[in-house]
Amino acid sequence: MLGEPDGSEHDLHPEELLRGDHETAQEPLLPELLKKRLLVITGKGGVGKSTVTAGLALLASDLGKRVLVVEVDAKGDIASKFEHPPVGFVPVEVHPNVSVLAMDTEASLREYLRLNLRIPVVGRIGPIARVFDFVATAAPGVKEVLTIGKIAWEVRESIAGRAPWDLVIVDAAATGHVVAQLGAPDAIKDLVSVGPIRSQTEWMTDLLADPAITALNVVTTPEEMPVSETIDLVARARSELDVPLGAVFVNRVLPELFTRAEESAFEALSGEAVRSQLESELGLDLSDGVESVLSGARLAVTMRRSRAEHLSDLRAAVDLPMLYLPYLFTRSHGVRETRVVADALSAEFGL
Amino acid sequence: MTAGSLDGVVASKEILIVCGSGGVGKTSIAAAIALGAASRVGGKVLVITIDPAKQLASALGLEEIGNSESRVPDSAFKEAGLTPRGELWVAMLDMKESWDSLVLRHAPDAETASKILNNSLYDNITSRFVQSHDYIAMERLFEIHATGTYDLIVIDTPPTRNALDFLEAPHRMAEFFGGRLLRWLTAPYRAGGGRGARLVNFASKPFYQVADRILGTQFLQDIAEFFLNFQSMYDGFVARAQVVERLLHDRRTTFLVVTTLESAPLREAEIFCGELTKREFPCGALITNKTLPESFTAEAGAEAGAALIANAHRLAEVLAETGVEALADSAIDERVLRTVGESFGNFSVVAAREAELRVELQAWIEGELVNVPSLDADIHDLSGLAEIADHLFT
């Protein structure tokens, strides 16, 4: 099965592989996603997780929502997508109604101790934090609980009206790590039979499990590894987590160049005789250029075709709503790109 | 701009460490380098991969093999139309197996080893340990290099959130085992006579106070007990970590940084190259992967694209008269001509930006700058890797 795809697959037109039934069957589900309070966004490294997160945040703010974006890996990508310098653990508004905070487990521990255990830790957290860092590394789930705890706390406070957010969006860990992260509050119950951390994690589990509040979403691209990781993740999330799944965001989908009839015409155009006629019509000095243009279009068509096959694998294995985001032909990587993504999402949501 | 190549690097080095952030195509590049070296330079070449895509694994014949090295058969070369001058070997890094053998090697006796291996925290800890995957990769590299079996070893690095992590891995591993923190955590047990002893000074230390509030006493005890056993491997680990670190600094070792020309991986690659220089690690090449073909930036193409759009109507009428059945409908022909021209224009925007970025990179990169354009299909067999190798070597 790993060799050349057989002829029947080639006969399927990319249009059919790509579109399928998603517009009719999944349409009603999608706007629901924006009514949740917590959207967790994961995906394989390099698929554009932060780009989609930023676009989603901008779209939600367009719709009048006050959004908090939590950046778990803290690389400063989200803020830069709004042309803002990197932020810390205290939320900073990087765009009207879009605030960003970067996760910091030490700061989260400090806050946790202050809020939950009434231990004031002022200033001298240094040595304790180093020891803590060590235990947290060793003790499975502690760092994860502090991460999830902070996120869940912001959501709980916002629902209670004590924090200003209508929606919290998490630029989460990559697919390999997110299950451990979201499962941490639950996993720690198995490891710790008694103790304060046990009772402290129960409310987090409840909040994460509530389909009216939380949705776990995956970003992918129509390529082999991202698709297989997405399929694995969805299966693992279903079997190991009590967290509702939201949607799959398929990023960098190449445009459909041709309908079936047009594709036949394009094939004919590339034939030797036709091409030289075309070149002579345009004047001979352009013949190299015509060849470049035709091979460019051919590359776009074949790239899209191999991607369409991965996409059809994804659609066959994962029954979640899918949102398609185009490959962006833009110069910019900053807020301009975020705007284009937000607009594309808006169209996909049918808004 | 002259295209760089890995010819020099492959001819002069023994260990190539391929790194970069997730999703840039490290594994395929590592495999293609090894294939290129085996088919162009010769000798025994080994590529150590971490988590290859299924199709790549199958291209390398990696489906059945595990942690040990196996040879890619000459028949696979022939099927791909290649003539091997040397031997290509592949190994996949199995983290769990590598950790187990590490414990077995360094534990003072069989009883301690089995206590560690059977501790319920072991799996959890080794899979999340301070850069444990990175350390294991480096450790295995050292082990294989020490056997003197290969002329060239190419190692793919684990997907890390921070590409710097594995530079630090041996050092941190040593620091971790030698650290005050570990002694502190396990001290109450050693003082009290080992297993089952109560934490005598528990309440007096702020750390224990805090840790107990968060984790509970029992959990802390479990952890401490585990590390008490683990610590018996200290000497072996530290000595080994130091040798591994020396190997990374050896002049026969070089780093190859892979990136795409998207903003996030590129920024990470820039930071990483800077850190390599700062720590006096050699950076042999920066490989920009999955870029658009240079034909998209050709002046002639842009002109032709514009001409196709401008003359689409007239050209379509000519095409409809050629007698080719698929071209009989001039309305369709016109749309195709426009689309082809527009599509070229779209890709040109991205290709132009990429070309600009490569010029900027060329200005500061110390080693070679090597470009690998996007392949239009997935890699199914060695010929796909050979196609990448064609761009890596001259």
XYZ file of C-alpha atoms in Angstrom:
745
model
C 0.000 0.000 0.000
C 2.960 2.266 0.398
C 3.967 2.162 -3.234
C 2.411 4.093 -6.046
C -1.233 4.907 -5.530
C -3.311 2.848 -7.932
C -5.010 4.233 -10.983
C -8.436 4.611 -9.467
C -7.166 7.224 -7.038
C -5.695 9.208 -9.878
C -9.048 9.194 -11.574
C -10.623 10.947 -8.645
C -10.550 14.635 -9.246
C -9.015 16.732 -6.464
C -12.238 18.698 -6.239
C -14.103 15.597 -5.100
C -11.375 14.536 -2.697
C -11.294 17.938 -1.137
C -14.830 19.073 -0.839
C -16.874 16.026 -0.089
C -19.789 16.686 2.193
C -18.306 19.096 4.689
C -20.352 22.080 3.627
C -23.689 20.458 4.171
C -23.116 18.049 7.047
C -20.888 20.164 9.269
C -22.101 23.678 8.676
C -24.449 23.948 11.662
C -21.775 22.812 14.113
C -19.220 25.437 13.386
C -20.572 28.693 14.771
C -21.094 26.715 17.992
C -17.343 26.596 18.335
C -17.213 30.343 18.817
C -19.740 30.160 21.649
C -17.425 28.083 23.839
C -15.369 29.649 26.586
C -12.157 27.682 26.057
C -10.636 26.658 22.739
C -7.454 24.628 22.941
C -5.464 24.632 19.697
C -2.875 21.930 19.087
C -1.115 20.481 16.031
C 2.233 19.173 14.835
C 5.122 21.636 14.951
C 5.309 23.790 11.840
C 1.706 23.533 10.654
C 0.797 27.084 11.621
C -0.762 26.578 15.066
C 0.082 30.097 16.203
C -1.121 31.612 12.939
C -4.506 29.917 13.269
C -4.711 30.814 16.968
C -4.009 34.468 16.207
C -6.502 34.476 13.316
C -9.172 32.933 15.516
C -8.527 35.498 18.242
C -8.794 38.350 15.756
C -12.021 36.931 14.329
C -13.533 36.561 17.808
C -12.584 40.147 18.622
C -14.185 41.266 15.333
C -17.347 39.638 16.644
C -17.168 41.762 19.779
C -15.683 39.157 22.102
C -13.001 39.909 24.637
C -10.342 37.320 24.045
C -7.452 36.006 26.101
C -4.799 34.054 24.214
C -2.587 31.829 26.351
C 0.695 30.936 24.713
C 1.927 27.721 26.285
C 5.294 27.367 24.574
C 6.014 31.049 25.153
C 8.053 31.690 22.047
C 6.506 35.121 21.570
C 4.886 34.163 18.278
C 1.356 35.255 19.115
C 2.253 38.778 20.161
C 4.374 39.175 17.029
C 1.367 38.240 14.923
C -0.202 41.437 16.258
C 3.059 43.403 15.777
C 3.581 43.483 19.527
C 6.758 42.657 21.485
C 6.706 39.413 23.536
C 4.543 39.402 26.668
C 4.856 37.776 30.091
C 2.573 36.033 32.572
C 0.428 39.137 33.065
C -2.069 39.522 30.195
C -1.259 42.394 27.830
C -3.714 43.764 25.294
C -1.910 43.411 21.951
C -4.884 44.425 19.816
C -8.269 45.879 20.823
C -10.019 43.117 22.811
C -7.194 40.618 22.290
C -4.964 40.047 25.308
C -2.058 37.615 25.403
C -0.266 35.924 28.263
C 2.754 33.651 28.046
C 2.668 30.619 30.319
C 5.294 30.508 33.034
C 5.009 27.618 35.461
C 6.958 29.367 38.199
C 4.673 32.389 38.084
C 1.737 30.027 37.943
C 2.976 28.244 41.057
C 3.302 31.544 42.875
C -0.228 32.488 41.920
C -1.516 29.048 42.830
C 0.035 29.188 46.279
C -1.356 32.641 46.882
C -4.864 31.864 45.678
C -5.422 28.322 46.782
C -3.230 27.595 49.736
C -3.046 31.086 51.158
C 0.732 30.874 51.274
C 2.150 34.276 50.554
C 5.321 33.808 48.535
C 6.832 37.200 48.106
C 10.222 37.757 46.554
C 12.008 34.687 47.825
C 10.471 32.223 45.419
C 13.900 31.761 43.756
C 15.375 28.827 45.700
C 11.985 27.253 46.257
C 11.212 27.557 42.573
C 14.451 25.827 41.621
C 13.653 22.954 43.906
C 10.140 23.017 42.667
C 11.343 22.957 39.098
C 13.260 19.840 39.932
C 10.336 18.079 41.567
C 8.043 19.210 38.789
C 10.386 17.688 36.246
C 10.516 14.470 38.165
C 6.938 14.251 39.324
C 4.732 13.561 36.357
C 1.969 16.006 35.790
C 2.905 18.817 38.152
C 4.045 21.296 35.512
C 1.136 20.323 33.331
C -1.332 20.862 36.153
C 0.073 24.315 36.785
C -0.329 25.137 33.099
C -3.830 23.757 32.808
C -4.674 25.135 36.247
C -3.883 28.684 35.207
C -5.893 28.338 31.998
C -8.855 26.735 33.756
C -8.712 29.386 36.444
C -8.963 32.194 33.892
C -11.945 30.440 32.300
C -13.683 29.828 35.622
C -13.148 33.414 36.721
C -14.460 34.738 33.406
C -17.598 32.603 33.641
C -18.136 33.922 37.167
C -17.736 37.458 35.831
C -14.511 38.113 37.745
C -12.251 38.082 34.680
C -13.059 40.044 31.536
C -12.768 37.246 28.953
C -15.574 35.975 26.757
C -13.242 33.434 25.202
C -9.888 31.926 26.180
C -7.850 30.496 23.297
C -4.821 28.365 24.076
C -1.912 28.031 21.675
C -1.178 24.660 23.229
C 1.675 22.192 23.194
C 2.290 20.203 20.007
C 0.344 17.000 19.354
C 2.962 14.838 21.082
C 2.528 16.564 24.421
C -1.000 17.898 24.557
C -2.666 14.697 25.712
C -0.355 14.520 28.729
C -1.038 18.173 29.392
C -4.815 18.029 29.243
C -4.891 14.696 31.019
C -2.676 15.890 33.859
C -5.405 16.918 36.305
C -6.925 13.478 35.897
C -3.628 11.584 35.883
C -2.451 13.190 39.064
C -5.426 11.722 40.881
C -4.070 8.266 40.179
C -0.649 9.168 41.477
C -1.617 11.176 44.508
C -4.129 9.396 46.665
C -4.547 12.171 49.187
C -3.366 15.732 49.527
C -4.515 19.150 48.512
C -3.519 18.842 44.876
C -6.074 16.113 44.433
C -9.038 18.205 45.439
C -7.571 21.143 43.598
C -7.675 19.321 40.304
C -11.245 18.063 40.365
C -12.832 21.318 39.282
C -10.346 21.541 36.409
C -11.375 18.115 35.153
C -15.036 19.129 35.279
C -14.425 22.330 33.377
C -12.342 20.635 30.689
C -14.969 17.931 30.234
C -17.881 20.326 29.742
C -18.816 20.444 26.031
C -20.571 23.771 26.505
C -17.296 25.286 27.693
C -14.321 23.491 26.187
C -13.236 22.223 22.779
C -9.918 20.720 21.742
C -9.018 21.602 18.150
C -6.269 20.405 15.855
C -4.429 22.357 13.183
C -2.943 20.358 10.343
C -1.693 20.768 6.807
C -2.582 18.392 3.977
C 0.782 16.604 4.263
C 1.707 13.117 5.361
C 3.106 13.634 8.867
C 0.710 16.333 10.073
C -2.248 14.242 8.856
C -1.053 11.041 10.527
C -0.352 12.907 13.766
C -3.809 14.443 13.629
C -5.427 11.036 13.167
C -3.395 9.640 16.096
C -4.178 12.596 18.294
C -7.923 12.428 17.725
C -7.892 8.706 18.544
C -5.795 9.245 21.676
C -7.898 12.183 22.815
C -11.030 10.045 22.485
C -9.608 7.121 24.421
C -7.467 8.869 27.025
C -9.090 12.225 27.646
C -12.406 13.468 28.865
C -12.147 16.650 26.792
C -14.648 17.357 23.976
C -13.189 17.653 20.481
C -14.022 20.703 18.370
C -12.785 21.024 14.799
C -9.822 20.331 12.564
C -8.295 23.378 10.892
C -6.664 22.362 7.639
C -4.078 25.015 6.918
C -2.244 25.863 3.681
C -4.758 24.292 1.334
C -3.639 25.067 -2.202
C -6.196 26.686 -4.476
C -8.110 24.512 -6.909
C -6.827 25.749 -10.237
C -9.014 23.877 -12.667
C -12.335 22.191 -13.101
C -12.219 18.818 -14.797
C -12.791 20.281 -18.277
C -10.216 22.972 -17.655
C -7.704 20.412 -16.485
C -8.047 18.519 -19.773
C -7.491 21.769 -21.630
C -4.443 22.474 -19.472
C -3.018 19.025 -20.246
C -3.506 19.671 -23.976
C -1.867 23.084 -23.615
C 1.331 21.496 -22.361
C 1.615 19.285 -25.462
C 4.636 20.093 -27.634
C 2.757 21.219 -30.750
C 0.202 23.339 -28.930
C 2.789 24.959 -26.750
C 4.994 26.015 -29.640
C 1.957 27.476 -31.378
C 1.169 29.411 -28.212
C 4.743 30.634 -28.029
C 4.810 31.785 -31.616
C 1.527 33.644 -31.095
C 3.099 35.512 -28.196
C 6.422 36.107 -29.923
C 9.454 33.878 -29.629
C 11.239 35.980 -27.029
C 8.721 34.752 -24.442
C 9.149 31.028 -25.025
C 11.331 30.373 -21.950
C 8.836 32.295 -19.889
C 5.871 30.338 -21.209
C 7.612 27.136 -20.248
C 8.240 28.443 -16.706
C 4.619 29.512 -16.366
C 3.278 26.178 -17.554
C 5.623 24.167 -15.332
C 4.704 26.416 -12.426
C 1.036 25.628 -12.943
C 1.884 21.946 -13.269
C 3.722 22.025 -9.930
C 0.724 23.697 -8.313
C -1.594 21.044 -9.733
C 0.525 18.051 -8.674
C 1.287 19.494 -5.236
C -2.380 19.966 -4.701
C -3.174 16.471 -5.913
C -0.799 14.754 -3.481
C -2.165 16.961 -0.740
C -5.726 16.076 -1.679
C -4.897 12.415 -1.123
C -3.680 13.105 2.419
C -6.770 15.151 2.981
C -9.003 12.324 1.901
C -7.168 10.018 4.346
C -7.822 12.567 7.057
C -11.478 12.875 6.181
C -11.888 9.116 6.147
C -10.304 8.705 9.591
C -11.576 11.755 11.459
C -15.249 12.654 11.717
C -14.824 16.172 13.039
C -15.894 19.392 11.319
C -13.125 20.598 9.035
C -12.268 24.202 8.267
C -10.074 24.906 5.267
C -7.601 27.746 5.238
C -5.886 28.668 2.005
C -2.180 28.678 1.350
C -1.388 32.358 1.690
C 0.267 34.142 -1.173
C 1.234 37.093 0.987
C 4.432 38.985 1.585
C 3.696 39.659 5.212
C 4.067 37.481 8.302
C 2.678 39.987 10.789
C -0.763 41.391 11.474
C -1.562 41.451 7.758
C -1.306 37.654 7.670
C -3.407 37.399 10.845
C -6.066 39.539 9.175
C -6.127 37.351 6.068
C -6.472 34.217 8.224
C -9.261 35.782 10.306
C -11.161 36.674 7.137
C -10.690 33.186 5.729
C -11.947 31.688 9.001
C -14.920 33.998 8.967
C -15.832 32.752 5.480
C -15.374 29.125 6.543
C -17.587 29.659 9.584
C -20.219 31.017 7.190
C -20.322 34.373 8.950
C 23.561 33.563 -6.266
C 25.739 30.440 -6.309
C 24.065 27.476 -4.697
C 25.922 25.962 -1.742
C 26.403 22.250 -1.310
C 27.292 19.675 1.304
C 30.131 18.178 -0.745
C 32.854 19.598 1.485
C 31.082 18.793 4.727
C 30.504 15.166 3.776
C 34.089 14.776 2.582
C 35.661 16.114 5.772
C 33.387 15.224 8.703
C 32.483 12.037 10.538
C 29.392 13.139 12.413
C 26.630 15.353 11.066
C 23.979 16.485 13.527
C 20.847 17.590 11.705
C 18.687 19.954 13.702
C 15.897 22.486 13.344
C 12.403 23.110 14.679
C 9.490 20.715 14.164
C 7.964 20.244 10.727
C 10.869 21.551 8.641
C 11.730 18.146 7.186
C 14.764 17.231 9.304
C 14.261 13.495 8.966
C 14.003 13.466 5.161
C 17.011 15.759 4.866
C 19.075 13.555 7.204
C 18.154 10.466 5.185
C 18.898 12.222 1.884
C 22.323 13.360 3.125
C 23.202 9.796 4.117
C 21.953 8.446 0.803
C 23.883 11.114 -1.097
C 27.060 10.336 0.820
C 26.691 6.581 0.284
C 26.016 6.919 -3.424
C 28.511 9.698 -4.206
C 31.370 9.456 -1.748
C 31.157 5.835 -0.670
C 32.204 4.214 2.585
C 29.888 3.022 5.337
C 27.262 5.635 6.100
C 24.715 5.407 8.913
C 21.644 7.554 9.420
C 19.992 7.490 12.838
C 16.382 8.629 12.644
C 13.964 9.423 15.427
C 10.405 9.204 14.225
C 10.265 8.875 10.458
C 7.044 9.237 8.475
C 5.664 5.856 7.433
C 6.475 6.350 3.767
C 10.015 7.441 4.527
C 10.520 4.509 6.886
C 9.324 2.214 4.182
C 11.556 3.898 1.597
C 14.488 3.074 3.856
C 13.252 -0.449 4.521
C 12.839 0.501 8.173
C 9.529 -1.198 8.815
C 10.875 -4.246 10.574
C 13.982 -3.032 12.289
C 14.213 -1.471 15.712
C 16.958 0.036 17.752
C 19.776 -1.779 15.983
C 21.357 -0.786 12.689
C 20.412 -2.450 9.438
C 21.666 -2.116 5.918
C 19.607 -0.746 3.030
C 19.886 -3.485 0.373
C 21.561 -2.753 -2.961
C 18.331 -3.843 -4.624
C 16.609 -0.772 -3.165
C 19.280 1.384 -4.806
C 18.835 -0.387 -8.135
C 15.051 0.003 -8.025
C 15.579 3.717 -7.630
C 18.050 3.778 -10.523
C 21.026 4.477 -8.256
C 24.429 2.855 -8.012
C 25.706 2.717 -4.457
C 29.432 3.362 -4.120
C 29.298 2.632 -0.414
C 26.885 1.119 2.098
C 23.864 2.855 3.549
C 22.811 1.788 7.036
C 19.837 2.964 9.040
C 18.803 2.811 12.669
C 15.750 4.084 14.424
C 16.092 5.449 17.921
C 13.859 3.639 20.379
C 13.754 5.833 23.470
C 12.420 3.235 25.876
C 14.912 0.584 24.814
C 17.806 3.041 24.933
C 16.891 4.175 28.429
C 16.620 0.618 29.674
C 20.049 -0.271 28.388
C 21.469 2.898 29.893
C 20.086 1.952 33.307
C 21.372 -1.590 32.981
C 24.835 -0.310 32.102
C 25.146 2.271 34.836
C 23.308 0.718 37.778
C 25.719 -0.638 40.424
C 24.019 -4.027 40.586
C 21.195 -6.007 39.055
C 18.920 -5.452 42.032
C 19.108 -1.671 41.810
C 18.622 -1.842 38.050
C 15.476 -3.877 38.406
C 14.189 -1.591 41.191
C 14.589 1.355 38.861
C 13.136 -0.344 35.804
C 10.097 -1.548 37.732
C 9.365 1.680 39.568
C 6.011 3.028 38.462
C 7.506 6.469 38.016
C 10.251 5.247 35.697
C 8.395 5.381 32.389
C 6.847 8.667 33.229
C 10.083 10.228 34.303
C 12.274 8.969 31.507
C 9.800 10.175 28.939
C 9.759 13.676 30.398
C 13.111 13.946 31.999
C 15.122 17.118 31.457
C 15.753 16.741 27.737
C 15.921 12.985 28.076
C 15.264 12.328 24.394
C 18.037 14.675 23.434
C 20.413 13.051 25.811
C 19.544 9.580 24.604
C 20.140 10.613 21.014
C 23.580 12.000 21.874
C 24.413 8.996 24.022
C 23.534 6.577 21.263
C 25.524 8.610 18.776
C 28.539 8.334 21.026
C 28.093 4.614 21.498
C 27.889 3.918 17.778
C 30.744 6.259 16.906
C 32.944 4.541 19.470
C 32.585 1.219 17.686
C 34.463 2.674 14.685
C 32.097 0.928 12.301
C 31.100 3.895 10.158
C 32.837 6.485 8.034
C 29.980 8.920 8.414
C 27.096 9.095 10.886
C 24.160 11.396 10.193
C 21.822 11.889 13.139
C 18.352 13.332 13.065
C 17.560 15.141 16.326
C 14.347 14.734 18.326
C 11.599 17.277 17.829
C 12.283 19.688 20.652
C 10.384 22.761 21.524
C 13.677 24.509 21.705
C 16.419 23.486 19.317
C 18.982 24.439 21.933
C 17.836 21.789 24.345
C 20.029 19.018 23.101
C 23.169 21.147 23.162
C 22.589 21.402 26.848
C 21.446 17.836 27.344
C 24.710 16.145 28.406
C 25.607 19.036 30.672
C 22.185 19.165 32.273
C 22.116 15.450 32.727
C 25.381 15.636 34.656
C 24.195 18.659 36.584
C 20.956 16.939 37.401
C 22.641 13.927 38.946
C 25.268 15.951 40.718
C 22.951 18.716 41.787
C 22.279 19.875 45.311
C 18.604 19.558 44.605
C 18.708 15.831 44.176
C 20.781 15.498 47.351
C 18.383 17.748 49.169
C 15.379 15.783 48.081
C 16.836 12.436 48.994
C 18.733 13.583 52.099
C 16.073 12.782 54.693
C 16.033 9.209 53.462
C 19.748 8.683 53.487
C 20.072 10.233 56.930
C 17.242 8.154 58.299
C 18.633 4.893 56.973
C 17.110 4.598 53.526
C 13.848 3.009 52.612
C 10.813 3.760 54.713
C 12.474 6.351 56.912
C 10.422 9.310 58.012
C 11.237 12.770 56.816
C 12.729 14.000 60.039
C 13.199 17.647 59.289
C 10.222 17.794 57.119
C 8.468 20.709 58.712
C 11.556 22.818 59.196
C 12.458 23.324 55.558
C 10.362 25.740 53.523
C 10.753 23.575 50.468
C 9.225 20.520 52.105
C 6.528 22.680 53.562
C 5.545 23.928 50.159
C 6.058 20.644 48.389
C 3.991 18.822 50.978
C 1.162 21.284 50.585
C 1.158 20.729 46.849
C 1.990 17.106 46.452
C 1.288 15.400 49.723
C 3.838 13.516 51.832
C 3.339 10.107 50.312
C 3.942 11.244 46.770
C 7.088 13.068 47.814
C 8.349 9.924 49.475
C 7.724 7.878 46.339
C 9.653 10.324 44.263
C 12.529 10.519 46.697
C 12.815 6.762 46.875
C 12.972 6.500 43.135
C 15.702 9.089 42.893
C 17.656 7.513 45.688
C 18.001 4.435 43.506
C 18.548 6.513 40.434
C 21.358 8.399 42.085
C 23.416 5.254 42.400
C 24.088 5.649 38.686
C 25.597 9.091 39.194
C 29.263 8.398 38.490
C 28.605 6.462 35.342
C 26.227 9.062 34.021
C 28.416 12.045 34.683
C 31.506 10.485 33.187
C 29.545 9.472 30.145
C 27.859 12.856 29.738
C 31.260 14.533 29.699
C 32.595 12.287 26.947
C 29.443 12.807 24.945
C 29.844 16.550 25.259
C 33.459 16.330 24.070
C 32.296 14.467 20.995
C 29.913 17.312 20.130
C 32.855 19.729 20.243
C 35.138 17.526 18.184
C 36.320 19.023 14.887
C 35.066 15.930 13.074
C 31.518 16.818 14.156
C 29.434 19.520 12.536
C 25.879 20.781 12.863
C 23.521 21.208 9.945
C 20.568 23.465 10.633
C 17.408 22.834 8.609
C 14.664 25.424 8.268
C 11.842 26.445 5.994
C 11.535 30.085 5.006
C 8.493 30.643 7.190
C 8.868 33.167 9.965
C 8.791 30.978 13.083
C 11.209 28.196 12.029
C 13.493 30.762 10.426
C 13.656 32.835 13.572
C 14.427 29.726 15.573
C 17.146 28.708 13.090
C 18.751 32.140 13.352
C 18.784 31.969 17.139
C 20.169 28.448 16.979
C 23.000 29.338 14.591
C 23.907 32.227 16.876
C 24.013 29.935 19.901
C 26.167 27.406 18.043
C 28.707 30.114 17.315
C 28.574 31.405 20.872
C 29.278 27.962 22.277
C 31.969 27.294 19.704
C 30.130 24.488 17.993
C 30.751 24.332 14.255
C 27.819 25.072 11.937
C 28.519 23.327 8.654
C 25.495 24.478 6.720
C 22.092 26.079 6.861
C 19.651 24.141 4.701
C 16.542 25.963 3.551
C 13.970 23.296 2.802
C 10.606 23.192 1.001
C 11.211 26.428 -0.856
C 9.554 27.277 -4.156
C 11.531 26.528 -7.336
C 13.629 29.425 -8.599
C 11.785 29.366 -11.914
C 9.030 31.313 -10.161
C 11.320 34.316 -9.808
C 12.430 34.298 -13.461
C 11.825 37.614 -15.183
C 10.798 35.820 -18.385
C 8.119 33.892 -16.488
C 6.569 37.021 -15.058
C 6.473 38.574 -18.536
C 4.994 35.465 -20.097
C 2.423 35.153 -17.299
C 1.316 38.734 -17.820
C 1.214 38.223 -21.596
C -0.942 35.103 -21.229
C -3.461 37.033 -19.149
C -3.436 40.095 -21.404
C -3.844 38.053 -24.589
C -5.998 35.281 -23.133
C -8.993 35.998 -25.342
C -7.071 36.138 -28.608
C -4.912 33.113 -27.746
C -7.944 31.083 -26.727
C -9.523 31.608 -30.123
C -6.356 30.401 -31.804
C -6.188 27.366 -29.518
C -9.819 26.465 -30.195
C -8.945 26.177 -33.886
C -6.000 23.818 -33.427
C -8.235 20.781 -33.772
C -7.195 19.402 -30.374
C -10.406 18.108 -28.856
C -9.712 19.242 -25.280
C -9.130 22.788 -26.538
C -12.262 23.081 -28.669
C -14.095 25.352 -26.235
C -12.414 28.746 -26.380
C -14.186 29.969 -23.227
C -12.534 27.163 -21.254
C -9.177 27.839 -22.907
C -9.400 31.473 -21.966
C -10.072 30.663 -18.311
C -7.181 28.197 -18.251
C -4.771 30.746 -19.737
C -5.803 33.351 -17.198
C -5.604 30.902 -14.304
C -2.165 29.711 -15.346
C -0.909 33.289 -15.532
C -2.495 34.286 -12.227
C -1.243 31.201 -10.432
C 2.283 32.003 -11.573
C 1.860 35.531 -10.252
C 0.675 34.205 -6.875
C 3.599 31.857 -6.434
C 5.994 34.542 -7.664
C 5.063 36.751 -4.727
C 6.076 34.010 -2.293
C 9.125 32.955 -4.335
C 10.374 36.535 -4.488
C 10.122 36.852 -0.721
C 11.968 33.569 -0.304
C 14.752 34.628 -2.672
C 15.121 37.859 -0.707
C 15.365 35.935 2.576
C 18.046 33.664 1.135
C 20.132 36.660 0.147
C 19.850 37.967 3.715
C 20.829 34.571 5.123
C 23.818 34.337 2.805
C 25.112 37.560 4.308
C 25.545 36.196 7.820
C 25.719 32.415 7.621
C 29.198 31.042 8.292
C 28.873 27.658 6.611
C 27.225 26.744 3.360
C 23.728 27.905 2.497
C 21.997 25.028 0.724
C 18.562 25.241 -0.841
C 16.139 22.346 -1.329
C 12.951 23.173 -3.241
C 9.587 21.642 -2.439
C 9.099 18.256 -4.014
C 5.788 17.927 -5.764
C 5.166 14.434 -4.389
C 5.791 12.517 -1.165
C 8.816 10.303 -0.754
C 7.864 6.711 -1.565
C 11.280 5.192 -2.212
C 14.967 5.977 -2.450
C 14.498 7.897 -5.685
C 12.534 10.538 -3.765
C 15.431 10.894 -1.340
C 17.859 10.905 -4.264
C 15.966 13.862 -5.686
C 16.568 15.766 -2.445
C 20.214 14.655 -2.489
C 20.581 16.138 -5.977
C 19.932 19.550 -4.445
C 22.217 18.967 -1.468
C 25.263 17.913 -3.485
C 26.753 19.144 -6.745
